[in-house]
Amino acid sequence: MKVGIGTTNKAKVGAVLSVMTKYFHDILTFEHISVDSGVSAQPMSAEETRKGSINRSRNALVQTNANLAFGLEGGVTMIDDIMYLCNWGSLALENGKVFTAAGAQIPLPKEIADQILAGRELGPVMDDFIHQLDTRQNSGAIGILTDGMIDRKEMFEHILQQLVGQYFFYQKYSK
């Protein structure tokens, strides 16, 4: 089975590899590529973040000629005037079916939210905040804001488990 992954982000690719090799016993091949999300570089709502994940999975499916493909997207969303992290994933199948799932949401400190509202992307803001490079490829904002309790890869693994679980349910009951 060929699996497409609509990103080259290390944390996201690692999450897909981890979950797929745990739950699938087929011979798997993976191709991860950079694809267009069709949304802004910094998605600003749950709806936009979800749409980005769907576009990534569909684009990866076509561009890798895979049997199924994943799209993972991180963004932010406002709830009661508080900015939260939001993360979405999708799984696109050859037959056109797409599954979606969301992950952890935690509030961002006001000083980080203010910079995002001023037009900056979360990844570089977090890099500046903790004086490191490429946090989005490693622990991510979730890792920093949970003091290492949950990193970005683990957060996306939870979303991927939801997607794979829906896929197995669909395979079982849609016949």
C-alpha positions as a Python dict, from the first residue, in 0.01 Angstrom:
ca = {
    (1, 'M'): (0, 0, 0),
    (2, 'K'): (136, 340, -94),
    (3, 'V'): (78, 620, 157),
    (4, 'G'): (105, 985, 56),
    (5, 'I'): (187, 1251, 312),
    (6, 'G'): (114, 1612, 220),
    (7, 'T'): (407, 1768, 405),
    (8, 'T'): (780, 1748, 459),
    (9, 'N'): (752, 1864, 823),
    (10, 'K'): (954, 1622, 1037),
    (11, 'A'): (705, 1608, 1327),
    (12, 'K'): (407, 1544, 1097),
    (13, 'V'): (584, 1285, 881),
    (14, 'G'): (709, 1107, 1194),
    (15, 'A'): (356, 1091, 1332),
    (16, 'V'): (222, 932, 1011),
    (17, 'L'): (503, 675, 998),
    (18, 'S'): (451, 587, 1365),
    (19, 'V'): (74, 537, 1345),
    (20, 'M'): (67, 363, 1007),
    (21, 'T'): (338, 110, 1095),
    (22, 'K'): (162, 38, 1426),
    (23, 'Y'): (-184, -29, 1283),
    (24, 'F'): (-126, -157, 930),
    (25, 'H'): (28, -495, 861),
    (26, 'D'): (48, -447, 483),
    (27, 'I'): (375, -369, 311),
    (28, 'L'): (378, 9, 321),
    (29, 'T'): (565, 260, 112),
    (30, 'F'): (559, 628, 200),
    (31, 'E'): (608, 940, -5),
    (32, 'H'): (604, 1275, 169),
    (33, 'I'): (598, 1586, -43),
    (34, 'S'): (532, 1954, -7),
    (35, 'V'): (182, 2032, -136),
    (36, 'D'): (-34, 2342, -150),
    (37, 'S'): (-272, 2372, 145),
    (38, 'G'): (-489, 2624, -38),
    (39, 'V'): (-518, 2830, 281),
    (40, 'S'): (-311, 3107, 434),
    (41, 'A'): (35, 3028, 573),
    (42, 'Q'): (-111, 3090, 919),
    (43, 'P'): (-465, 2950, 930),
    (44, 'M'): (-672, 3171, 1159),
    (45, 'S'): (-977, 2952, 1230),
    (46, 'A'): (-1070, 2591, 1286),
    (47, 'E'): (-1255, 2596, 954),
    (48, 'E'): (-953, 2725, 761),
    (49, 'T'): (-720, 2478, 938),
    (50, 'R'): (-955, 2187, 857),
    (51, 'K'): (-979, 2298, 494),
    (52, 'G'): (-598, 2312, 472),
    (53, 'S'): (-568, 1954, 596),
    (54, 'I'): (-826, 1833, 342),
    (55, 'N'): (-652, 2014, 57),
    (56, 'R'): (-317, 1868, 163),
    (57, 'S'): (-451, 1510, 173),
    (58, 'R'): (-624, 1541, -164),
    (59, 'N'): (-321, 1704, -328),
    (60, 'A'): (-86, 1444, -182),
    (61, 'L'): (-310, 1161, -304),
    (62, 'V'): (-297, 1289, -661),
    (63, 'Q'): (68, 1398, -667),
    (64, 'T'): (204, 1075, -513),
    (65, 'N'): (-41, 839, -686),
    (66, 'A'): (-96, 679, -344),
    (67, 'N'): (-371, 448, -225),
    (68, 'L'): (-444, 687, 59),
    (69, 'A'): (-295, 1015, 175),
    (70, 'F'): (-279, 1227, 486),
    (71, 'G'): (-293, 1602, 531),
    (72, 'L'): (-208, 1762, 864),
    (73, 'E'): (-252, 2131, 937),
    (74, 'G'): (-183, 2346, 1240),
    (75, 'G'): (-356, 2676, 1298),
    (76, 'V'): (-517, 2899, 1556),
    (77, 'T'): (-876, 2981, 1639),
    (78, 'M'): (-1049, 3238, 1857),
    (79, 'I'): (-1288, 3132, 2132),
    (80, 'D'): (-1431, 3400, 2364),
    (81, 'D'): (-1155, 3644, 2261),
    (82, 'I'): (-883, 3393, 2351),
    (83, 'M'): (-656, 3252, 2080),
    (84, 'Y'): (-615, 2874, 2089),
    (85, 'L'): (-394, 2635, 1901),
    (86, 'C'): (-597, 2412, 1673),
    (87, 'N'): (-483, 2115, 1469),
    (88, 'W'): (-663, 1914, 1204),
    (89, 'G'): (-590, 1609, 996),
    (90, 'S'): (-753, 1440, 704),
    (91, 'L'): (-723, 1111, 522),
    (92, 'A'): (-814, 1098, 151),
    (93, 'L'): (-892, 769, -21),
    (94, 'E'): (-872, 678, -390),
    (95, 'N'): (-1253, 656, -410),
    (96, 'G'): (-1290, 1023, -310),
    (97, 'K'): (-1386, 960, 53),
    (98, 'V'): (-1218, 1196, 305),
    (99, 'F'): (-1208, 1151, 682),
    (100, 'T'): (-1130, 1443, 916),
    (101, 'A'): (-1034, 1474, 1282),
    (102, 'A'): (-915, 1746, 1518),
    (103, 'G'): (-667, 1748, 1803),
    (104, 'A'): (-570, 1927, 2118),
    (105, 'Q'): (-656, 2291, 2166),
    (106, 'I'): (-491, 2505, 2432),
    (107, 'P'): (-485, 2882, 2479),
    (108, 'L'): (-186, 3082, 2363),
    (109, 'P'): (-30, 3342, 2593),
    (110, 'K'): (-147, 3690, 2502),
    (111, 'E'): (200, 3806, 2397),
    (112, 'I'): (214, 3523, 2140),
    (113, 'A'): (-145, 3575, 2023),
    (114, 'D'): (-82, 3946, 1973),
    (115, 'Q'): (207, 3875, 1737),
    (116, 'I'): (-5, 3632, 1534),
    (117, 'L'): (-286, 3887, 1515),
    (118, 'A'): (-24, 4134, 1387),
    (119, 'G'): (43, 3899, 1092),
    (120, 'R'): (324, 3669, 1204),
    (121, 'E'): (318, 3288, 1180),
    (122, 'L'): (311, 3082, 1499),
    (123, 'G'): (629, 2884, 1426),
    (124, 'P'): (864, 3185, 1403),
    (125, 'V'): (690, 3350, 1699),
    (126, 'M'): (758, 3037, 1908),
    (127, 'D'): (1120, 3028, 1785),
    (128, 'D'): (1167, 3385, 1907),
    (129, 'F'): (981, 3316, 2231),
    (130, 'I'): (1211, 3031, 2339),
    (131, 'H'): (1523, 3135, 2143),
    (132, 'Q'): (1541, 2816, 1934),
    (133, 'L'): (1507, 2733, 1566),
    (134, 'D'): (1251, 2515, 1390),
    (135, 'T'): (1021, 2447, 1684),
    (136, 'R'): (749, 2357, 1430),
    (137, 'Q'): (970, 2067, 1311),
    (138, 'N'): (1023, 1944, 1666),
    (139, 'S'): (827, 2002, 1987),
    (140, 'G'): (598, 2267, 1835),
    (141, 'A'): (399, 2523, 2028),
    (142, 'I'): (213, 2241, 2204),
    (143, 'G'): (541, 2102, 2338),
    (144, 'I'): (657, 2439, 2460),
    (145, 'L'): (325, 2538, 2615),
    (146, 'T'): (283, 2200, 2792),
    (147, 'D'): (643, 2211, 2919),
    (148, 'G'): (729, 1902, 2714),
    (149, 'M'): (437, 1689, 2829),
    (150, 'I'): (302, 1656, 2471),
    (151, 'D'): (510, 1729, 2165),
    (152, 'R'): (387, 1807, 1815),
    (153, 'K'): (447, 1455, 1684),
    (154, 'E'): (247, 1300, 1971),
    (155, 'M'): (-34, 1551, 1925),
    (156, 'F'): (-60, 1463, 1555),
    (157, 'E'): (-40, 1089, 1638),
    (158, 'H'): (-366, 1128, 1831),
    (159, 'I'): (-532, 1289, 1529),
    (160, 'L'): (-394, 1014, 1303),
    (161, 'Q'): (-532, 745, 1534),
    (162, 'Q'): (-875, 905, 1495),
    (163, 'L'): (-836, 904, 1116),
    (164, 'V'): (-712, 546, 1095),
    (165, 'G'): (-989, 434, 1331),
    (166, 'Q'): (-1249, 594, 1103),
    (167, 'Y'): (-1085, 425, 804),
    (168, 'F'): (-1104, 81, 970),
    (169, 'F'): (-1467, 143, 1069),
    (170, 'Y'): (-1547, 246, 711),
    (171, 'Q'): (-1374, -65, 573),
    (172, 'K'): (-1573, -286, 810),
    (173, 'Y'): (-1920, -138, 774),
    (174, 'S'): (-1947, 22, 432),
    (175, 'K'): (-1963, -297, 229),
}
